[in-house]
Amino acid sequence: MQVKYIQPFVNATVKVFKEFLGVAIKPGQPFLFDHNENKYSYDISGIIGIGGQTLGIVVVSFPKLIALNLASSITGETIKIFDDTVIDLVGEIVNIIAGNAKKGLEEYKLAISLPSIVKGVNHQITGITGVPMIGIPFSTPKGNIYLFVSLKDLITA
Amino acid sequence: MDGDDILDAPEGKTALEILNKETIDLLFVDWNMPKLNGLDLVKIVRKMEKYKDLPIIMVTSEAARYNVLEAIKAGVTDYIVKPITGMTVMEKIKAYM
Amino acid sequence: MKQRYKWLFTGFAAGLMILGAFILFNDILQTKSASFLVVFLSPLITALFGFISGTSVEKIFSENTILKNKNKDLQKDMLEQALKLSSDINSAMEDLQNHADQMDTIVNNINSGICFIGNDYKIESGYNDSFVSIFGDKDYLGDTIMNSVFGILDSNTKTSIADYLELCFTNKTATTSMLNDANPVKEFEFVQVVDGSVVHKIITSSISIIKNTDKEVEKIMFIFDDITSENELKKELEKRDQEYKKRYSIMVALFGNDKKVIRRFISGLEEDVESLSLKIKALKQNENNSNTISDILGTVHSIKGEAFALGFEKLSKIASDFEAFFKKIKDEILGLESNLEIIGFYEKLNNEKREFDKTIKVLEEFLAEDDERNGSNKEPSSDLDLSGSVAKHLEYENVSVDLLRKELELINKTSAKETGKQAVFTLNSSVNSIDGKKYKLLKELFLHLLRNSLAHGIETPVERLQAGKDSTGHITLDILKAGNSLVLEYTDDGSGFDIEKIKKRAIENSVVSEEEIFKMGSMDILKIVFNDGFSTSDSADMVAGVGVGMSVVKKHVFKGLKGKLSLTNKPGKGIRIIITIPV
């Protein structure tokens, strides 16, 4: 069971939220993610690929409102339109999360890709074929953000 | 023995004596030897001016990456993995003579 | 050209090598002359090349000298010569350009990605198209290879690459092939996200050293190859192989058992996995969940026992690991990490169940085909339908006592084998069938009693003989209907409960204090055995649990079957348990 690969991403997400928004968030009850279950809402995701000792994908997904909030907080201006600036800033945030997580993963032989951004209301997120995706919600005052993880060894090890 | 001399040393110290006395064109070194081991022998030989460019072939039981790295750092030119056969030895001799 | 060579052999390998050298001695003499020829010829060839390439320039210079001396039609001739010179230069330039273009074409037509790095480790211009298609289209110039190509790798690997490159640039003695053997990224994994999906690539790399005229390393050429598809094919084949093996082992177990037993088991498994899913969803993070976990433990314990008895090794191993994990975290506050592990375990179990379904489906299809071929009008494999959907409504039917007998006999047999003991199980019944809804609970209950008898009650054959007993133990279950109740009497002729051992364990595990134990009668002490998580065994194995079995018995009797239980302990002679349930 390779839970050790997930913890650094959880820690990094918590840390980045604390630093950029001054909001202390805590990971909630993890669940097996089923895209057909329409109860999770998000508009923009940063996708990070992982290779090496394990194979998989880590996704950080935000609803529009939180993305706008983050962008406003970083720029110091009130941003109300969900435009390219916001997308770029979210990309940057995910980049920082990935960078922070990487520090916690130094001891493992892992390759961590640069994050890439996907947007759209509840856009499809596909994990590794045949490997279930686990979701970890973080509740914030403006709604939930999600960390989705699909790592090969999590199940097959 | 037309033009070729083969000298033989049972361990590192004796090898060093021979290397000092004679001038050698090709050196085969076993990694594991009593008294003076192969790696240390190579390091000493490389410091000798006349053997700066001498082809040195290490005989090792395991070609793990860190072993090869150590050997390169000591100044080994090439290596043979045990078990050795006449064929592999001749290939190396051909390559460096 | 006669030259004397001296070879020095050191170490233990020397003898063998000398022998080899003698055997092939003639061989080397021949080759030596051949290589001398090459050595001798190569300067000649080089000179020849120099001569050809140098000719045009020399010609121009010499003609110029003549021109000065002649001093005739000076301007016109000079102009002509200058024109000729420039056209010569132009054509030479063109040649060079053609040459460079040709080189580019060659480099770009190689499937391998190629790049050159200088001793500052920065990537130089001239990396080829394949390099870009492997690592992605971005600007590589001016960045070190460590940051661009190897940037996504872990820092340890990056440090070894830096050490390695330093070695490549400074070492003067080792051959390129030896340096390549020491390459820390001979094979590595590259990950990138393309259009929102993750792409994994397996890349191999090798190097080539480029030296300048002073024999110093000027550049290193990296050659990258994408071997992902070869690798995937290999993995795919391995996976299929494993899947077949897995399916085969499931099939062996399926065929090795009574069809009805299997049907019961599959339907039970379906139920268990479903109820596990609900129970796991009910777990609360950052809280103590010991009640829910005991519930889960009971279910997992039953799966483990049955799967083991039927010979489903993989499933029983998964359940056993799951059980051990839950046991460990039972009284802890449930953290995120444990919660993730639980999801992982559940998925593993569910996966294995899916594997069952798949295997059974394959079997059914195979048998259906067979039926068709025989022209049989029989409903295809009606008799062999083992799948969950059909098995599910089994619980509404009455189940014959024969089936219970078969299942328990099987459990007795496997448990006896596992513990190295001998026991005969006998079931006598005055009724022919049992209510389908109660069947599963009863079966599980007796499964745990049986396994406990074999793990703790029944002695080894030697011990039994020493105690003046038959070397084979006897376990019986008598079922009779009395009025509106069903009475089930279970006995074994083992050593009975060891009151002292239970006392000792109870104090060790702080179930009760020493003073309390002192006051307790042996009946009260026996009740401890039915406590959740109590076990006199130090380690969990496939037969003895982790203190789950007896509490499952209690729970099933009181909660599930709304019945009563009485226990008689005869130290050294065995136990008797009477369970009464309303019909």
Short mmCIF file of N, CA, C and O in Angstrom, two decimals, chain C residues 103-201:
data_model
loop_
_atom_site.label_atom_id
_atom_site.label_comp_id
_atom_site.label_asym_id
_atom_site.label_seq_id
_atom_site.Cartn_x
_atom_site.Cartn_y
_atom_site.Cartn_z
N MET C 103 24.26 16.32 -42.98
CA MET C 103 24.41 15.88 -41.60
C MET C 103 23.10 16.04 -40.84
O MET C 103 22.68 15.14 -40.10
N ASP C 104 22.46 17.22 -41.04
CA ASP C 104 21.18 17.48 -40.38
C ASP C 104 20.16 16.41 -40.75
O ASP C 104 19.44 15.90 -39.89
N THR C 105 20.10 16.13 -42.06
CA THR C 105 19.14 15.13 -42.53
C THR C 105 19.40 13.80 -41.86
O THR C 105 18.48 13.12 -41.41
N ILE C 106 20.69 13.45 -41.81
CA ILE C 106 21.03 12.17 -41.19
C ILE C 106 20.60 12.17 -39.72
O ILE C 106 19.89 11.28 -39.27
N VAL C 107 21.01 13.21 -39.00
CA VAL C 107 20.71 13.28 -37.56
C VAL C 107 19.19 13.26 -37.33
O VAL C 107 18.69 12.61 -36.42
N ASN C 108 18.48 13.98 -38.21
CA ASN C 108 17.03 14.06 -38.00
C ASN C 108 16.28 12.83 -38.47
O ASN C 108 15.12 12.65 -38.13
N ASN C 109 16.94 12.02 -39.27
CA ASN C 109 16.26 10.81 -39.71
C ASN C 109 16.48 9.63 -38.78
O ASN C 109 15.93 8.57 -38.97
N ILE C 110 17.31 9.87 -37.80
CA ILE C 110 17.51 8.82 -36.81
C ILE C 110 16.36 8.91 -35.82
O ILE C 110 15.97 10.00 -35.43
N ASN C 111 15.82 7.79 -35.43
CA ASN C 111 14.71 7.82 -34.49
C ASN C 111 15.13 8.21 -33.08
O ASN C 111 14.31 8.61 -32.27
N SER C 112 16.41 8.05 -32.82
CA SER C 112 16.89 8.38 -31.49
C SER C 112 16.95 9.89 -31.32
O SER C 112 17.27 10.61 -32.25
N GLY C 113 16.64 10.35 -30.12
CA GLY C 113 16.79 11.76 -29.81
C GLY C 113 18.25 12.03 -29.49
O GLY C 113 18.88 11.28 -28.75
N ILE C 114 18.81 13.06 -30.12
CA ILE C 114 20.23 13.33 -29.93
C ILE C 114 20.42 14.77 -29.46
O ILE C 114 19.80 15.68 -29.98
N CYS C 115 21.28 14.95 -28.47
CA CYS C 115 21.66 16.31 -28.11
C CYS C 115 23.11 16.31 -27.64
O CYS C 115 23.66 15.27 -27.27
N PHE C 116 23.73 17.48 -27.71
CA PHE C 116 25.11 17.63 -27.28
C PHE C 116 25.16 18.54 -26.07
O PHE C 116 24.43 19.53 -26.01
N ILE C 117 25.99 18.20 -25.12
CA ILE C 117 26.16 19.13 -24.01
C ILE C 117 27.64 19.45 -23.85
O ILE C 117 28.51 18.61 -24.09
N GLY C 118 27.91 20.70 -23.48
CA GLY C 118 29.28 21.12 -23.24
C GLY C 118 29.63 20.88 -21.78
O GLY C 118 28.82 20.34 -21.03
N ASN C 119 30.85 21.30 -21.38
CA ASN C 119 31.24 20.97 -20.01
C ASN C 119 30.57 21.83 -18.94
O ASN C 119 30.81 21.70 -17.76
N ASP C 120 29.68 22.76 -19.40
CA ASP C 120 28.81 23.44 -18.44
C ASP C 120 27.48 22.71 -18.31
O ASP C 120 26.55 23.20 -17.69
N TYR C 121 27.38 21.53 -18.95
CA TYR C 121 26.18 20.67 -18.96
C TYR C 121 24.99 21.31 -19.66
O TYR C 121 23.86 20.85 -19.53
N LYS C 122 25.23 22.41 -20.38
CA LYS C 122 24.12 23.05 -21.07
C LYS C 122 23.91 22.39 -22.43
O LYS C 122 24.87 21.97 -23.09
N ILE C 123 22.64 22.33 -22.83
CA ILE C 123 22.32 21.71 -24.11
C ILE C 123 22.66 22.69 -25.22
O ILE C 123 22.31 23.87 -25.15
N GLU C 124 23.38 22.19 -26.24
CA GLU C 124 23.78 23.06 -27.33
C GLU C 124 22.77 22.99 -28.46
O GLU C 124 21.98 22.04 -28.54
N SER C 125 22.81 23.98 -29.34
CA SER C 125 21.88 23.94 -30.47
C SER C 125 22.24 22.74 -31.34
O SER C 125 23.36 22.25 -31.34
N GLY C 126 21.29 22.25 -32.07
CA GLY C 126 21.55 21.11 -32.93
C GLY C 126 20.98 19.83 -32.38
O GLY C 126 21.31 18.75 -32.87
N TYR C 127 20.12 19.91 -31.36
CA TYR C 127 19.40 18.70 -30.97
C TYR C 127 18.38 18.40 -32.05
O TYR C 127 17.89 19.31 -32.73
N ASN C 128 18.06 17.14 -32.25
CA ASN C 128 17.29 16.78 -33.44
C ASN C 128 15.78 16.71 -33.16
O ASN C 128 15.33 16.90 -32.04
N ASP C 129 15.02 16.46 -34.24
CA ASP C 129 13.56 16.43 -34.13
C ASP C 129 13.09 15.34 -33.17
O ASP C 129 12.14 15.53 -32.42
N SER C 130 13.75 14.18 -33.21
CA SER C 130 13.33 13.08 -32.33
C SER C 130 13.51 13.46 -30.86
O SER C 130 12.70 13.07 -30.02
N PHE C 131 14.55 14.23 -30.60
CA PHE C 131 14.78 14.69 -29.23
C PHE C 131 13.57 15.50 -28.76
O PHE C 131 13.06 15.30 -27.65
N VAL C 132 13.10 16.38 -29.63
CA VAL C 132 11.94 17.22 -29.30
C VAL C 132 10.69 16.36 -29.16
O VAL C 132 9.88 16.56 -28.25
N SER C 133 10.55 15.36 -30.04
CA SER C 133 9.33 14.56 -29.95
C SER C 133 9.32 13.66 -28.71
O SER C 133 8.28 13.30 -28.21
N ILE C 134 10.50 13.34 -28.20
CA ILE C 134 10.53 12.55 -26.96
C ILE C 134 10.23 13.44 -25.75
O ILE C 134 9.39 13.12 -24.93
N PHE C 135 10.92 14.57 -25.68
CA PHE C 135 10.84 15.36 -24.45
C PHE C 135 9.90 16.56 -24.52
O PHE C 135 9.72 17.27 -23.55
N GLY C 136 9.32 16.80 -25.68
CA GLY C 136 8.37 17.90 -25.78
C GLY C 136 9.00 19.13 -26.42
O GLY C 136 10.21 19.34 -26.36
N ASP C 137 8.13 19.95 -27.02
CA ASP C 137 8.60 21.11 -27.77
C ASP C 137 8.75 22.31 -26.84
O ASP C 137 7.76 22.92 -26.44
N LYS C 138 9.96 22.62 -26.48
CA LYS C 138 10.22 23.84 -25.71
C LYS C 138 11.65 24.26 -25.98
O LYS C 138 12.38 23.57 -26.68
N ASP C 139 12.03 25.40 -25.43
CA ASP C 139 13.38 25.88 -25.69
C ASP C 139 14.35 25.20 -24.73
O ASP C 139 14.24 25.33 -23.52
N TYR C 140 15.28 24.45 -25.29
CA TYR C 140 16.23 23.73 -24.44
C TYR C 140 17.56 24.47 -24.30
O TYR C 140 18.37 24.12 -23.48
N LEU C 141 17.76 25.48 -25.18
CA LEU C 141 19.07 26.12 -25.21
C LEU C 141 19.31 26.90 -23.92
O LEU C 141 18.42 27.53 -23.38
N GLY C 142 20.54 26.85 -23.47
CA GLY C 142 20.92 27.66 -22.33
C GLY C 142 20.55 27.04 -20.99
O GLY C 142 20.93 27.56 -19.96
N ASP C 143 19.83 25.94 -21.01
CA ASP C 143 19.48 25.30 -19.75
C ASP C 143 20.33 24.03 -19.61
O ASP C 143 20.65 23.40 -20.61
N THR C 144 20.69 23.69 -18.40
CA THR C 144 21.47 22.46 -18.25
C THR C 144 20.56 21.26 -18.48
O THR C 144 19.35 21.33 -18.28
N ILE C 145 21.19 20.17 -18.87
CA ILE C 145 20.43 18.95 -19.16
C ILE C 145 19.77 18.44 -17.87
O ILE C 145 18.71 17.84 -17.89
N MET C 146 20.38 18.78 -16.73
CA MET C 146 19.83 18.36 -15.44
C MET C 146 18.48 19.03 -15.19
O MET C 146 17.58 18.43 -14.61
N ASN C 147 18.37 20.29 -15.60
CA ASN C 147 17.12 21.02 -15.36
C ASN C 147 16.05 20.72 -16.40
O ASN C 147 14.87 20.70 -16.08
N SER C 148 16.48 20.51 -17.64
CA SER C 148 15.45 20.33 -18.67
C SER C 148 15.04 18.88 -18.81
O SER C 148 13.95 18.50 -18.38
N VAL C 149 15.92 18.05 -19.36
CA VAL C 149 15.53 16.66 -19.62
C VAL C 149 15.34 15.88 -18.32
O VAL C 149 14.35 15.18 -18.15
N PHE C 150 16.29 16.04 -17.40
CA PHE C 150 16.22 15.24 -16.17
C PHE C 150 15.53 15.97 -15.03
O PHE C 150 15.52 15.50 -13.90
N GLY C 151 14.97 17.14 -15.34
CA GLY C 151 14.36 17.99 -14.30
C GLY C 151 13.28 17.31 -13.49
O GLY C 151 13.08 17.63 -12.33
N ILE C 152 12.54 16.39 -14.12
CA ILE C 152 11.42 15.77 -13.41
C ILE C 152 11.86 14.60 -12.54
O ILE C 152 11.07 14.06 -11.79
N LEU C 153 13.13 14.23 -12.62
CA LEU C 153 13.57 13.06 -11.83
C LEU C 153 13.85 13.47 -10.38
O LEU C 153 13.98 14.65 -10.07
N ASP C 154 13.97 12.48 -9.52
CA ASP C 154 14.21 12.77 -8.10
C ASP C 154 15.62 13.30 -7.90
O ASP C 154 16.50 13.08 -8.72
N SER C 155 15.82 13.97 -6.79
CA SER C 155 17.07 14.70 -6.61
C SER C 155 18.27 13.76 -6.48
O SER C 155 19.37 14.10 -6.89
N ASN C 156 18.05 12.57 -5.90
CA ASN C 156 19.18 11.63 -5.79
C ASN C 156 19.71 11.25 -7.15
O ASN C 156 20.91 11.21 -7.40
N THR C 157 18.76 10.94 -8.06
CA THR C 157 19.17 10.56 -9.41
C THR C 157 19.87 11.73 -10.08
O THR C 157 20.89 11.56 -10.76
N LYS C 158 19.33 12.94 -9.85
CA LYS C 158 19.96 14.12 -10.47
C LYS C 158 21.38 14.32 -9.96
O LYS C 158 22.27 14.66 -10.73
N THR C 159 21.58 14.07 -8.67
CA THR C 159 22.93 14.18 -8.12
C THR C 159 23.86 13.15 -8.77
O THR C 159 24.98 13.48 -9.15
N SER C 160 23.35 11.91 -8.94
CA SER C 160 24.23 10.91 -9.58
C SER C 160 24.52 11.28 -11.02
O SER C 160 25.61 11.00 -11.51
N ILE C 161 23.55 11.92 -11.70
CA ILE C 161 23.81 12.32 -13.09
C ILE C 161 24.92 13.38 -13.11
O ILE C 161 25.84 13.30 -13.92
N ALA C 162 24.84 14.33 -12.18
CA ALA C 162 25.86 15.39 -12.14
C ALA C 162 27.25 14.78 -11.89
O ALA C 162 28.21 15.13 -12.57
N ASP C 163 27.31 13.84 -10.92
CA ASP C 163 28.59 13.18 -10.63
C ASP C 163 29.11 12.45 -11.86
O ASP C 163 30.30 12.50 -12.19
N TYR C 164 28.16 11.80 -12.52
CA TYR C 164 28.52 11.00 -13.69
C TYR C 164 29.07 11.88 -14.81
O TYR C 164 30.08 11.56 -15.43
N LEU C 165 28.38 13.00 -15.06
CA LEU C 165 28.84 13.89 -16.13
C LEU C 165 30.22 14.44 -15.82
O LEU C 165 31.07 14.55 -16.70
N GLU C 166 30.44 14.76 -14.55
CA GLU C 166 31.75 15.28 -14.17
C GLU C 166 32.81 14.25 -14.49
O GLU C 166 33.86 14.56 -15.06
N LEU C 167 32.49 13.00 -14.16
CA LEU C 167 33.42 11.90 -14.43
C LEU C 167 33.70 11.80 -15.93
O LEU C 167 34.83 11.66 -16.36
N CYS C 168 32.61 11.87 -16.73
CA CYS C 168 32.76 11.75 -18.19
C CYS C 168 33.66 12.85 -18.74
O CYS C 168 34.42 12.63 -19.67
N PHE C 169 33.53 14.05 -18.19
CA PHE C 169 34.32 15.17 -18.72
C PHE C 169 35.77 15.13 -18.26
O PHE C 169 36.64 15.66 -18.92
N THR C 170 36.03 14.51 -17.10
CA THR C 170 37.39 14.56 -16.57
C THR C 170 38.18 13.27 -16.78
O THR C 170 39.39 13.31 -16.91
N ASN C 171 37.49 12.14 -16.87
CA ASN C 171 38.22 10.87 -16.95
C ASN C 171 38.89 10.71 -18.32
O ASN C 171 38.30 11.03 -19.34
N LYS C 172 40.11 10.23 -18.26
CA LYS C 172 40.81 10.10 -19.54
C LYS C 172 41.11 8.65 -19.89
O LYS C 172 41.55 8.36 -20.98
N THR C 173 40.91 7.76 -18.95
CA THR C 173 41.34 6.39 -19.19
C THR C 173 40.22 5.44 -19.60
O THR C 173 40.43 4.56 -20.42
N ALA C 174 39.04 5.60 -19.04
CA ALA C 174 38.00 4.60 -19.28
C ALA C 174 37.46 4.68 -20.70
O ALA C 174 37.41 5.74 -21.31
N THR C 175 37.02 3.53 -21.20
CA THR C 175 36.45 3.50 -22.53
C THR C 175 35.00 3.98 -22.47
O THR C 175 34.38 3.96 -21.42
N THR C 176 34.48 4.36 -23.65
CA THR C 176 33.10 4.84 -23.70
C THR C 176 32.14 3.75 -23.26
O THR C 176 31.17 4.02 -22.57
N SER C 177 32.44 2.51 -23.64
CA SER C 177 31.51 1.43 -23.28
C SER C 177 31.48 1.24 -21.76
O SER C 177 30.45 0.97 -21.17
N MET C 178 32.63 1.44 -21.14
CA MET C 178 32.67 1.32 -19.69
C MET C 178 31.92 2.49 -19.05
O MET C 178 31.19 2.31 -18.08
N LEU C 179 32.10 3.67 -19.61
CA LEU C 179 31.37 4.83 -19.08
C LEU C 179 29.87 4.62 -19.23
O LEU C 179 29.08 4.97 -18.36
N ASN C 180 29.48 4.03 -20.36
CA ASN C 180 28.05 3.79 -20.57
C ASN C 180 27.47 2.80 -19.57
O ASN C 180 26.32 2.89 -19.19
N ASP C 181 28.33 1.86 -19.14
CA ASP C 181 27.86 0.90 -18.14
C ASP C 181 27.58 1.59 -16.81
O ASP C 181 26.78 1.11 -16.01
N ALA C 182 28.26 2.70 -16.59
CA ALA C 182 28.10 3.39 -15.31
C ALA C 182 27.00 4.45 -15.38
O ALA C 182 26.75 5.13 -14.39
N ASN C 183 26.36 4.60 -16.52
CA ASN C 183 25.33 5.63 -16.70
C ASN C 183 24.16 5.42 -15.73
O ASN C 183 23.52 4.39 -15.74
N PRO C 184 23.88 6.41 -14.89
CA PRO C 184 22.79 6.23 -13.92
C PRO C 184 21.40 6.32 -14.56
O PRO C 184 20.41 5.97 -13.93
N VAL C 185 21.33 6.84 -15.77
CA VAL C 185 20.02 6.93 -16.42
C VAL C 185 20.00 6.11 -17.70
O VAL C 185 19.46 6.52 -18.73
N LYS C 186 20.59 4.93 -17.63
CA LYS C 186 20.56 4.00 -18.75
C LYS C 186 19.13 3.79 -19.19
O LYS C 186 18.82 3.68 -20.36
N GLU C 187 18.26 3.66 -18.20
CA GLU C 187 16.83 3.55 -18.47
C GLU C 187 16.11 4.36 -17.41
O GLU C 187 16.38 4.22 -16.23
N PHE C 188 15.24 5.27 -17.84
CA PHE C 188 14.50 6.05 -16.84
C PHE C 188 13.10 6.35 -17.35
O PHE C 188 12.79 6.16 -18.51
N GLU C 189 12.28 6.79 -16.40
CA GLU C 189 10.90 7.04 -16.76
C GLU C 189 10.67 8.53 -16.92
O GLU C 189 11.09 9.32 -16.08
N PHE C 190 10.04 8.91 -18.00
CA PHE C 190 9.76 10.32 -18.24
C PHE C 190 8.25 10.50 -18.23
O PHE C 190 7.52 9.71 -18.80
N VAL C 191 7.80 11.54 -17.55
CA VAL C 191 6.35 11.77 -17.43
C VAL C 191 6.04 13.17 -17.92
O VAL C 191 6.73 14.12 -17.59
N GLN C 192 5.00 13.29 -18.71
CA GLN C 192 4.54 14.62 -19.05
C GLN C 192 3.02 14.59 -19.19
O GLN C 192 2.42 13.53 -19.37
N VAL C 193 2.41 15.75 -19.04
CA VAL C 193 0.97 15.83 -19.20
C VAL C 193 0.71 16.49 -20.55
O VAL C 193 1.14 17.61 -20.80
N VAL C 194 0.06 15.77 -21.44
CA VAL C 194 -0.23 16.29 -22.77
C VAL C 194 -1.74 16.35 -22.94
O VAL C 194 -2.42 15.34 -22.80
N ASP C 195 -2.26 17.53 -23.21
CA ASP C 195 -3.70 17.73 -23.37
C ASP C 195 -4.50 17.13 -22.22
O ASP C 195 -5.52 16.47 -22.44
N GLY C 196 -4.06 17.34 -21.03
CA GLY C 196 -4.83 16.90 -19.88
C GLY C 196 -4.69 15.44 -19.52
O GLY C 196 -5.28 15.00 -18.55
N SER C 197 -3.92 14.68 -20.30
CA SER C 197 -3.74 13.30 -19.85
C SER C 197 -2.25 12.99 -19.68
O SER C 197 -1.40 13.55 -20.36
N VAL C 198 -2.00 12.10 -18.76
CA VAL C 198 -0.62 11.82 -18.39
C VAL C 198 0.01 10.83 -19.36
O VAL C 198 -0.59 9.82 -19.70
N VAL C 199 1.20 11.15 -19.83
CA VAL C 199 1.92 10.26 -20.74
C VAL C 199 3.18 9.77 -20.03
O VAL C 199 3.98 10.58 -19.55
N HIS C 200 3.29 8.46 -19.93
CA HIS C 200 4.49 7.88 -19.33
C HIS C 200 5.37 7.33 -20.43
O HIS C 200 4.90 6.61 -21.29
N LYS C 201 6.64 7.65 -20.36
CA LYS C 201 7.56 7.11 -21.37
C LYS C 201 8.72 6.43 -20.68
O LYS C 201 9.20 6.90 -19.66
#
